[in-house]
Amino acid sequence: MTVRETTAPSPARAGRREWTALGVLALPAMLITLDNTVLHLAVPHLNASLNPSGLQLLWAVDVYSFLIASLLIVAGTLGDRIGRRRLLLIGAVGFGVASLMTAFSSSAEMLIVSRALLGIAGATLTPSSMSLIRNLFHDARQRTVAFSVWITCFLVGGAIGPLVGGVMLEHFWWGSVFLLSVPAMVLLLILGPVLLPEYRDSRPGSIDMASIGLLVLSLLSTVYGLKKLAGEGLATAPALILLAGLVLGMSFVVRQRRLTEPLIDMDLFRERTFSASLGAMGLALFVMSGSQFFIAQYLQMVLGLSPLEAGLASLPGSVGGVAGSLLAPVALRWARAAYVMTGGLVIAVIGFVVLAQAGTDSGPATVMVALALLNVGVSPTVVLGTDMMINSAPPEKAGAVAAISDTSHELGLGLGIAVLGSVGNAVYRGQVSGELPAGLPEGAAEGVRDTIGNAVGQVSRLPEALGSATLDVAREAFTHGLVLVGVVCGVLTVLTVFLTLSLRGVAPAAGSEGSGKSGEESGAAGDGSAELLEAGGRITE
């Protein structure tokens, strides 16, 4: 009697329709980061037009990321319930309207509110996109390629932001950079219903509103306390707010463990692959966003480059980020993901060492090299970490897990700006306060102490000799803040290496990583890499 071996049928491979749909889903990913980076470049123009305080400026920049981070998990679970395509299209409408409000903001307060609304709308876009990718691509190799392409678009948004923003700021007002989102959202609304399938969890359960409140309040309270403490030193009120945020966060975790249908499945964090890749991604984006926030201002305020010149100076970093994200899956032919991520982070550390050499008269070459190294080094951790997390989830929970991944992304981006921005500003204010030239009017001195953008504005109204001396002090102080931020980022990146190394025992996916297999066995990896390189070539053209 002969016993036949039966094997499970291979999952269906994606065709032209699915890859075209991926292009549609790439739009939100690109716009989320583009909106962050163009604002960095527009900071000098914001200072001149709206005259925000240092604290208002930080809120205008990072309230977007914090509200996205606070609401991503809610949006992910909501998408599982009402439909991921429906949520994506609702978010596209909101994002377009909020972009118009941001573009035409007439005060610092209006800008902060508009950016907050952008964050709320943006929170619906990325988890819907990532979970739909999980449903569109059933073949594991194709899905890895699809996620790599999506993350590449995420990085391309940050890459083209400085250049596109620089061109627009050369010819239009600062708000014009936000109008880029409007036609893209219209295109998504037209093509989305045609190309994207609808998908929802057949048994989603209920949404616990108390959990949502605890999550949002804990994140915002913790962030606000950290920013105030880092920027203004130890004080009772911000310390109490920070403590309250931490207590609310612990209450949220306790509540999730007690609920039969939690907002976040806390058991996911017991899996070492999930938790370590999540932490590594968050830290990698933390150091990248915090350093780039300062570099964009350094190029214009200290070195005196125009917005377009600053955008061009950012191109090596843009190319490095895209190259790192595209080449990471290719490197899996020869090494496991943990070693690819670790190797990338070592390159990033070298980049931060280079950044620490920046000076007021060093020219743009130093930061251009630093940007290229740190972006190419951070990208593999973001790409491969995301793939590890999403592939660990069953299809019906892909929305919730994608939301946790995106929360790590946005928290890393937002906290990097908030915490490192506050630290750098504290260094700036401390040094400026002790070195301002004699004879400076008190009103002007107050503006110079607040931000370097205000310092540049005040200098134009001072006598030439006094203005030149004041600007030299401000530029030197800001550069010292940048150097300190570079040192802190380098240390944190070294710590992140220990997280990625903890993943070295994770077994590679079949055919996706180098593990000493024969050429035939490892051929699948080559197929996936070829698809990735072909898709990446289309993106960067």
Coordinates of C-alpha atoms in Angstrom, one line a residue:
M1 CA 0.0 0.0 0.0
T2 CA 1.5 3.3 -1.1
V3 CA 0.9 6.4 1.1
R4 CA 0.9 9.6 -0.8
E5 CA 2.4 12.7 0.7
T6 CA 0.2 15.7 0.6
T7 CA 1.4 19.2 0.8
A8 CA -0.5 22.4 1.4
P9 CA -1.2 24.4 -1.7
S10 CA 1.0 27.3 -2.3
P11 CA -0.6 30.7 -1.6
A12 CA -1.8 32.6 -4.6
R13 CA 0.8 35.0 -6.0
A14 CA 0.0 38.6 -6.5
G15 CA -0.6 39.9 -10.0
R16 CA -0.6 43.3 -11.8
R17 CA -3.7 44.4 -10.0
E18 CA -2.2 43.8 -6.5
W19 CA 1.0 45.6 -7.4
T20 CA -0.9 48.6 -8.8
A21 CA -2.9 48.6 -5.6
L22 CA 0.4 48.7 -3.7
G23 CA 1.2 51.9 -5.6
V24 CA -2.1 53.5 -4.4
L25 CA -1.3 52.5 -0.8
A26 CA 2.1 54.0 -1.0
L27 CA 0.6 57.5 -1.3
P28 CA -0.4 57.8 2.4
A29 CA 3.0 56.4 3.5
M30 CA 4.8 59.0 1.4
L31 CA 2.6 61.9 2.6
I32 CA 2.9 61.1 6.3
T33 CA 6.6 61.6 6.3
L34 CA 6.7 64.3 3.7
D35 CA 4.4 66.4 5.9
N36 CA 6.9 66.0 8.7
T37 CA 10.1 66.9 6.8
V38 CA 8.7 69.8 4.8
L39 CA 7.7 71.5 8.1
H40 CA 11.3 71.1 9.3
L41 CA 12.5 73.1 6.3
A42 CA 9.8 75.7 6.7
V43 CA 10.7 76.5 10.4
P44 CA 12.7 79.6 9.5
H45 CA 9.8 81.0 7.5
L46 CA 7.3 80.0 10.2
N47 CA 9.4 82.0 12.7
A48 CA 9.3 85.1 10.5
S49 CA 5.6 84.8 9.6
L50 CA 3.9 83.6 12.8
N51 CA 6.5 84.4 15.4
P52 CA 5.9 81.3 17.6
S53 CA 7.6 80.8 21.0
G54 CA 10.1 77.9 21.3
L55 CA 7.4 75.7 23.0
Q56 CA 4.8 76.6 20.4
L57 CA 7.2 75.7 17.6
L58 CA 7.9 72.3 19.1
W59 CA 4.2 71.6 19.5
A60 CA 3.5 72.7 15.9
V61 CA 6.2 70.3 14.7
D62 CA 5.4 67.2 16.8
V63 CA 1.7 67.4 17.8
Y64 CA 1.1 65.7 14.4
S65 CA 3.2 62.7 15.3
F66 CA 1.9 62.4 18.9
L67 CA -1.7 62.4 17.9
I68 CA -1.0 59.9 15.1
A69 CA 0.8 57.7 17.7
S70 CA -2.0 58.1 20.2
L71 CA -4.8 57.1 17.8
L72 CA -3.1 54.5 15.5
I73 CA -4.1 51.6 17.6
V74 CA -7.6 52.9 17.9
A75 CA -7.7 53.4 14.1
G76 CA -6.3 49.9 13.5
T77 CA -9.0 48.2 15.5
L78 CA -11.6 50.5 14.1
G79 CA -10.5 49.5 10.6
D80 CA -10.9 45.8 11.5
R81 CA -14.5 46.6 12.5
I82 CA -15.8 49.0 9.9
G83 CA -13.6 48.0 7.0
R84 CA -10.0 48.9 6.2
R85 CA -10.7 50.5 2.8
R86 CA -13.6 52.5 4.2
L87 CA -11.4 53.9 7.0
L88 CA -8.6 54.7 4.5
L89 CA -11.0 56.7 2.3
I90 CA -12.5 58.6 5.3
G91 CA -9.0 59.4 6.5
A92 CA -8.1 60.7 3.0
V93 CA -10.9 63.2 3.1
G94 CA -9.9 64.4 6.6
F95 CA -6.3 64.7 5.6
G96 CA -7.0 66.8 2.6
V97 CA -9.2 69.2 4.5
A98 CA -6.7 69.5 7.4
S99 CA -3.9 70.1 4.9
L100 CA -5.8 73.1 3.5
M101 CA -6.3 74.5 7.1
T102 CA -2.6 74.1 7.9
A103 CA -1.6 75.8 4.6
F104 CA -3.6 78.9 5.5
S105 CA -2.9 79.1 9.2
S106 CA -2.7 82.7 10.3
S107 CA -1.4 82.2 13.9
A108 CA 0.8 79.8 15.8
E109 CA -2.3 78.6 17.7
M110 CA -4.2 77.9 14.4
L111 CA -1.2 76.0 13.1
I112 CA -1.0 73.8 16.1
V113 CA -4.7 73.0 15.9
S114 CA -4.5 72.3 12.2
R115 CA -1.5 70.0 12.7
A116 CA -3.4 68.2 15.4
L117 CA -6.3 67.6 12.9
L118 CA -3.8 66.4 10.4
G119 CA -2.5 63.9 13.0
I120 CA -6.0 62.6 13.7
A121 CA -6.6 62.1 10.0
G122 CA -3.2 60.6 9.4
A123 CA -3.8 58.0 12.1
T124 CA -6.4 56.4 9.9
L125 CA -4.1 56.1 6.8
T126 CA -1.1 54.0 7.7
P127 CA -2.6 51.1 9.7
S128 CA -5.3 50.7 6.9
S129 CA -2.6 50.7 4.3
M130 CA -0.3 48.2 6.0
S131 CA -3.2 45.8 6.9
L132 CA -4.5 45.9 3.3
I133 CA -1.0 44.9 2.1
R134 CA -1.2 41.9 4.5
N135 CA -4.5 40.9 2.8
L136 CA -3.4 41.7 -0.8
F137 CA -0.1 39.6 -0.7
H138 CA -0.5 36.1 0.5
D139 CA 2.8 34.8 -0.7
A140 CA 5.4 35.3 2.0
R141 CA 8.2 36.4 -0.3
Q142 CA 6.0 38.8 -2.2
R143 CA 4.6 40.2 1.0
T144 CA 8.2 40.9 2.3
V145 CA 8.9 42.7 -1.0
A146 CA 5.6 44.7 -0.7
F147 CA 6.3 45.8 2.8
S148 CA 9.8 46.8 1.8
V149 CA 8.4 48.9 -1.1
W150 CA 5.9 50.5 1.3
I151 CA 8.5 51.3 3.8
T152 CA 10.7 52.7 1.0
C153 CA 7.9 55.0 0.0
F154 CA 7.6 56.0 3.7
L155 CA 11.3 57.0 3.5
V156 CA 11.0 58.5 0.1
G157 CA 8.4 60.9 1.5
G158 CA 11.1 62.1 4.0
A159 CA 13.6 62.1 1.3
I160 CA 11.8 64.3 -1.2
G161 CA 10.3 66.5 1.5
P162 CA 13.4 68.8 1.9
L163 CA 13.9 69.1 -1.9
V164 CA 10.2 69.7 -2.8
G165 CA 9.8 72.0 0.2
G166 CA 12.9 73.9 -0.8
V167 CA 11.7 74.5 -4.3
M168 CA 8.3 75.6 -3.1
L169 CA 9.6 77.9 -0.4
E170 CA 11.8 79.6 -3.0
H171 CA 8.7 80.7 -4.9
F172 CA 5.7 80.5 -2.6
W173 CA 4.7 81.1 1.0
W174 CA 5.5 78.6 3.7
G175 CA 2.0 77.1 3.7
S176 CA 2.2 76.0 0.1
V177 CA 4.2 72.9 1.1
F178 CA 1.1 71.4 2.7
L179 CA -1.0 71.8 -0.4
L180 CA 0.9 68.9 -2.0
S181 CA -1.3 66.5 0.0
V182 CA -4.5 67.7 -1.5
P183 CA -4.2 66.3 -5.1
A184 CA -2.7 63.1 -3.7
M185 CA -5.7 62.5 -1.5
V186 CA -8.0 63.2 -4.4
L187 CA -6.2 60.6 -6.4
L188 CA -6.5 58.1 -3.5
L189 CA -10.2 58.7 -3.3
I190 CA -10.6 58.1 -7.1
L191 CA -8.4 54.9 -7.4
G192 CA -9.0 53.4 -3.9
P193 CA -12.6 52.1 -4.5
V194 CA -11.5 50.6 -7.8
L195 CA -8.3 48.8 -6.9
L196 CA -8.4 48.1 -3.1
P197 CA -10.5 45.2 -1.7
E198 CA -12.6 45.7 1.4
Y199 CA -11.6 43.6 4.4
R200 CA -12.9 43.5 8.0
D201 CA -12.7 41.2 11.0
S202 CA -15.8 39.0 11.0
R203 CA -15.7 38.9 14.8
P204 CA -14.2 42.2 15.9
G205 CA -15.7 42.6 19.3
S206 CA -16.4 45.9 21.0
I207 CA -14.2 49.0 21.4
D208 CA -13.4 50.0 25.0
M209 CA -13.7 53.8 25.2
A210 CA -12.0 53.9 28.6
S211 CA -9.0 52.3 27.1
I212 CA -8.9 54.8 24.3
G213 CA -9.0 57.7 26.9
L214 CA -6.3 56.2 29.0
L215 CA -4.0 55.6 26.0
V216 CA -4.4 59.1 24.6
L217 CA -4.1 60.9 27.9
S218 CA -1.1 58.9 29.0
L219 CA 0.9 59.5 25.8
L220 CA 0.1 63.3 25.7
S221 CA 0.8 63.8 29.4
T222 CA 4.0 61.9 29.3
V223 CA 5.3 63.7 26.3
Y224 CA 4.3 67.2 27.6
G225 CA 6.1 66.5 30.9
L226 CA 9.2 65.3 29.2
K227 CA 9.3 68.3 26.9
K228 CA 8.9 70.8 29.8
L229 CA 11.5 69.0 31.9
A230 CA 14.0 68.7 29.1
G231 CA 13.5 72.3 27.9
E232 CA 13.2 74.2 31.2
G233 CA 14.8 72.0 33.8
L234 CA 13.4 70.3 36.9
A235 CA 10.1 71.8 38.1
T236 CA 7.2 70.6 40.2
A237 CA 4.3 71.0 37.6
P238 CA 5.9 69.2 34.6
A239 CA 7.3 66.5 36.9
L240 CA 3.7 65.8 38.3
I241 CA 2.3 65.8 34.8
L242 CA 5.0 63.3 33.7
L243 CA 4.2 61.1 36.7
A244 CA 0.5 61.3 36.0
G245 CA 1.1 60.2 32.4
L246 CA 3.2 57.2 33.6
V247 CA 0.5 56.2 36.1
L248 CA -2.2 56.5 33.3
G249 CA 0.0 54.3 31.1
M250 CA 0.3 51.6 33.8
S251 CA -3.5 51.8 34.3
F252 CA -3.9 51.2 30.6
V253 CA -1.7 48.1 30.7
V254 CA -3.5 46.7 33.7
R255 CA -6.9 47.3 32.1
Q256 CA -5.9 45.5 28.9
R257 CA -4.9 42.4 30.8
R258 CA -8.3 42.3 32.5
L259 CA -10.5 42.8 29.4
T260 CA -11.7 39.9 27.3
E261 CA -11.5 42.1 24.2
P262 CA -8.6 44.5 24.8
L263 CA -7.6 47.4 22.6
I264 CA -4.0 45.9 22.6
D265 CA -3.3 42.2 23.0
M266 CA -0.6 42.5 25.7
D267 CA 0.4 38.8 25.1
L268 CA 2.0 40.0 21.8
F269 CA 4.7 41.7 23.9
R270 CA 5.7 38.4 25.5
E271 CA 7.1 37.3 22.1
R272 CA 10.7 38.4 22.0
T273 CA 10.8 38.9 18.3
F274 CA 7.8 41.2 18.5
S275 CA 8.9 43.3 21.4
A276 CA 12.6 43.5 20.5
S277 CA 11.9 44.6 16.8
L278 CA 9.3 47.1 18.1
G279 CA 11.8 48.7 20.5
A280 CA 14.6 48.7 17.9
M281 CA 12.4 50.4 15.3
G282 CA 11.2 53.1 17.8
L283 CA 14.7 53.9 19.0
A284 CA 16.1 54.0 15.4
L285 CA 13.4 56.5 14.3
F286 CA 13.9 58.5 17.6
V287 CA 17.5 59.2 16.8
M288 CA 16.9 59.8 13.1
S289 CA 14.1 62.4 13.6
G290 CA 15.7 64.3 16.4
S291 CA 18.9 64.8 14.6
Q292 CA 17.3 65.7 11.3
F293 CA 15.1 68.4 13.0
F294 CA 18.3 70.2 14.1
I295 CA 20.1 69.6 10.8
A296 CA 17.4 71.3 8.7
Q297 CA 17.7 74.4 10.9
Y298 CA 21.5 74.3 11.1
L299 CA 21.8 74.3 7.3
Q300 CA 19.7 77.5 7.0
M301 CA 20.2 79.4 10.3
V302 CA 23.9 78.6 10.9
L303 CA 25.3 78.0 7.4
G304 CA 23.0 80.5 5.8
L305 CA 21.7 78.2 3.0
S306 CA 18.5 79.0 1.1
P307 CA 15.6 76.5 1.4
L308 CA 16.5 75.1 -2.0
E309 CA 20.2 74.8 -1.1
A310 CA 19.3 73.1 2.2
G311 CA 17.0 70.7 0.3
L312 CA 19.8 69.8 -2.1
A313 CA 22.2 69.4 0.9
S314 CA 19.7 66.9 2.3
L315 CA 19.8 64.7 -0.8
P316 CA 22.6 62.4 0.3
G317 CA 20.6 61.5 3.3
S318 CA 17.5 60.9 1.2
V319 CA 19.5 58.7 -1.2
G320 CA 21.0 56.8 1.8
G321 CA 17.6 56.2 3.4
V322 CA 16.1 54.8 0.2
A323 CA 19.2 52.7 -0.6
G324 CA 19.3 51.2 2.9
S325 CA 15.6 50.2 2.7
L326 CA 15.9 48.6 -0.7
L327 CA 19.2 46.8 -0.1
A328 CA 18.2 45.4 3.3
P329 CA 16.1 42.5 1.8
V330 CA 18.9 41.8 -0.7
A331 CA 21.4 41.4 2.2
L332 CA 19.1 38.6 3.6
R333 CA 20.7 36.3 1.0
W334 CA 23.8 36.2 3.1
A335 CA 22.9 37.1 6.6
R336 CA 20.0 36.9 9.1
A337 CA 17.9 39.9 9.7
A338 CA 19.5 40.6 13.1
Y339 CA 22.9 40.9 11.6
V340 CA 21.7 43.1 8.7
M341 CA 20.0 45.4 11.2
T342 CA 23.1 45.5 13.5
G343 CA 25.4 46.2 10.6
G344 CA 23.2 49.1 9.6
L345 CA 23.2 50.6 13.1
V346 CA 27.0 50.5 13.2
I347 CA 27.0 52.6 10.1
A348 CA 24.5 55.0 11.8
V349 CA 26.8 55.3 14.8
I350 CA 29.7 56.4 12.5
G351 CA 27.3 58.9 11.0
F352 CA 26.6 60.4 14.4
V353 CA 30.3 60.6 15.1
V354 CA 30.7 62.6 11.9
L355 CA 27.8 64.8 12.9
A356 CA 29.5 65.6 16.2
Q357 CA 32.3 67.3 14.2
A358 CA 30.0 70.0 12.8
G359 CA 31.0 73.6 13.5
T360 CA 29.8 77.1 12.6
D361 CA 32.4 77.3 9.7
S362 CA 32.6 73.6 8.7
G363 CA 30.4 74.0 5.6
P364 CA 27.6 71.6 4.6
A365 CA 29.8 68.7 3.7
T366 CA 30.0 67.4 7.3
V367 CA 26.3 67.1 7.8
M368 CA 25.7 65.8 4.3
V369 CA 28.1 62.8 5.0
A370 CA 26.5 62.3 8.4
L371 CA 23.0 62.3 7.0
A372 CA 23.9 59.8 4.3
L373 CA 25.5 57.4 6.9
L374 CA 22.8 57.6 9.6
N375 CA 19.9 57.2 7.1
V376 CA 21.4 54.3 5.3
G377 CA 22.2 52.7 8.7
V378 CA 18.8 53.2 10.3
S379 CA 16.7 52.0 7.3
P380 CA 17.3 48.2 7.6
T381 CA 16.0 48.2 11.2
V382 CA 12.8 49.9 10.1
V383 CA 12.2 47.7 7.1
L384 CA 13.1 44.3 8.6
G385 CA 11.6 45.1 12.0
T386 CA 8.2 46.0 10.4
D387 CA 8.2 42.8 8.3
M388 CA 9.0 40.7 11.4
M389 CA 6.1 42.2 13.3
I390 CA 3.4 42.1 10.6
N391 CA 4.2 38.5 9.6
S392 CA 3.7 37.4 13.2
A393 CA 0.0 38.3 13.2
P394 CA -2.9 36.3 11.8
P395 CA -4.7 38.0 8.9
E396 CA -7.8 39.0 10.9
K397 CA -5.6 40.9 13.4
A398 CA -3.3 42.5 10.9
G399 CA -4.9 45.9 11.4
A400 CA -4.2 46.0 15.1
V401 CA -0.6 44.8 14.8
A402 CA 0.0 47.2 11.9
A403 CA -1.3 50.0 14.2
I404 CA 1.1 48.9 17.0
S405 CA 4.0 49.0 14.4
D406 CA 2.9 52.4 13.2
T407 CA 2.6 53.7 16.8
S408 CA 6.2 52.7 17.3
H409 CA 7.2 54.6 14.2
E410 CA 5.3 57.8 15.1
L411 CA 6.3 57.7 18.8
G412 CA 9.9 57.4 17.7
L413 CA 9.6 60.3 15.3
G414 CA 7.6 62.5 17.7
L415 CA 9.6 61.8 20.8
G416 CA 12.9 62.3 18.9
I417 CA 11.8 65.9 18.0
A418 CA 10.2 66.6 21.4
V419 CA 12.9 65.2 23.7
L420 CA 16.1 65.9 21.7
G421 CA 14.6 69.2 20.4
S422 CA 14.0 70.2 24.0
V423 CA 17.5 69.2 25.1
G424 CA 19.1 71.0 22.2
N425 CA 17.1 74.1 22.9
A426 CA 18.1 74.0 26.5
V427 CA 21.7 74.0 25.5
Y428 CA 21.1 76.9 23.1
R429 CA 19.3 79.0 25.7
G430 CA 21.8 78.3 28.4
Q431 CA 24.8 79.3 26.3
V432 CA 23.2 82.3 24.7
S433 CA 22.0 83.7 28.0
G434 CA 25.6 83.9 29.3
E435 CA 27.3 85.2 26.1
L436 CA 25.0 87.9 24.7
P437 CA 26.9 91.1 23.8
A438 CA 26.6 94.2 25.9
G439 CA 24.1 96.8 24.8
L440 CA 21.5 94.4 23.4
P441 CA 18.0 95.7 24.2
E442 CA 16.0 93.5 26.6
G443 CA 13.2 92.9 24.1
A444 CA 15.7 91.7 21.5
A445 CA 17.6 89.6 24.0
E446 CA 14.4 87.8 25.0
G447 CA 13.8 86.9 21.4
V448 CA 17.4 85.7 20.8
R449 CA 17.3 83.5 23.9
D450 CA 14.0 81.8 22.8
T451 CA 15.0 80.3 19.4
I452 CA 17.7 80.7 16.8
G453 CA 14.9 81.6 14.3
N454 CA 13.9 84.5 16.5
A455 CA 17.5 85.5 16.8
V456 CA 17.9 85.7 13.0
G457 CA 14.8 87.9 12.9
Q458 CA 16.0 90.2 15.7
V459 CA 19.5 90.7 14.1
S460 CA 18.0 92.4 11.1
R461 CA 16.7 95.2 13.3
L462 CA 20.0 95.8 15.2
P463 CA 23.0 97.9 14.2
E464 CA 25.3 96.0 12.0
A465 CA 28.2 95.4 14.5
L466 CA 25.8 94.5 17.4
G467 CA 23.7 92.3 15.1
S468 CA 26.7 90.4 13.7
A469 CA 28.1 89.7 17.3
T470 CA 24.6 88.5 18.4
L471 CA 24.2 86.2 15.4
D472 CA 27.7 84.7 16.0
V473 CA 26.7 83.9 19.6
A474 CA 23.4 82.4 18.5
R475 CA 25.0 80.3 15.8
E476 CA 27.7 79.0 18.1
A477 CA 25.2 78.0 20.8
F478 CA 22.9 76.3 18.3
T479 CA 25.8 74.3 16.8
H480 CA 26.8 73.2 20.3
G481 CA 23.2 72.0 20.8
L482 CA 23.4 70.0 17.5
V483 CA 26.7 68.4 18.5
L484 CA 25.3 67.3 21.9
V485 CA 22.3 65.9 20.1
G486 CA 24.6 63.9 17.8
V487 CA 26.5 62.5 20.8
V488 CA 23.3 61.5 22.5
C489 CA 22.0 59.8 19.3
G490 CA 25.2 57.9 18.9
V491 CA 25.0 56.5 22.4
L492 CA 21.3 55.5 22.0
T493 CA 22.1 53.8 18.7
V494 CA 24.8 51.7 20.4
L495 CA 22.1 50.7 22.9
T496 CA 19.8 49.8 20.1
V497 CA 22.4 47.4 18.7
F498 CA 21.8 45.2 21.8
L499 CA 18.1 44.9 20.9
T500 CA 18.8 43.8 17.3
L501 CA 21.5 41.3 18.5
S502 CA 18.9 39.7 20.8
L503 CA 17.1 38.7 17.5
R504 CA 20.0 36.7 16.2
G505 CA 18.4 33.4 17.2
V506 CA 15.2 34.1 15.3
A507 CA 14.8 31.5 12.6
P508 CA 14.8 32.9 9.1
A509 CA 11.7 32.7 6.9
A510 CA 11.9 30.0 4.3
G511 CA 14.0 31.2 1.4
S512 CA 14.3 34.7 2.7
E513 CA 17.6 34.8 4.6
G514 CA 21.0 33.3 4.2
S515 CA 21.5 30.3 6.4
G516 CA 24.0 28.1 4.5
K517 CA 21.4 26.6 2.2
S518 CA 22.1 25.3 -1.2
G519 CA 21.7 27.6 -4.2
E520 CA 18.4 25.9 -5.2
E521 CA 17.0 26.3 -1.6
S522 CA 18.0 29.9 -1.4
G523 CA 16.8 30.8 -4.8
A524 CA 13.6 32.1 -3.4
A525 CA 15.4 34.9 -1.7
G526 CA 16.9 35.9 -5.0
D527 CA 13.4 36.0 -6.6
G528 CA 12.1 38.3 -3.9
S529 CA 15.1 40.6 -4.0
A530 CA 14.8 40.9 -7.8
E531 CA 11.2 42.0 -7.4
L532 CA 12.2 44.5 -4.7
L533 CA 14.9 46.0 -6.8
E534 CA 12.6 46.3 -9.8
A535 CA 10.0 48.0 -7.7
G536 CA 12.6 50.2 -6.0
G537 CA 13.9 51.3 -9.3
R538 CA 10.5 52.5 -10.3
I539 CA 10.2 54.5 -7.1
T540 CA 13.5 56.3 -7.3
E541 CA 13.2 57.2 -11.0

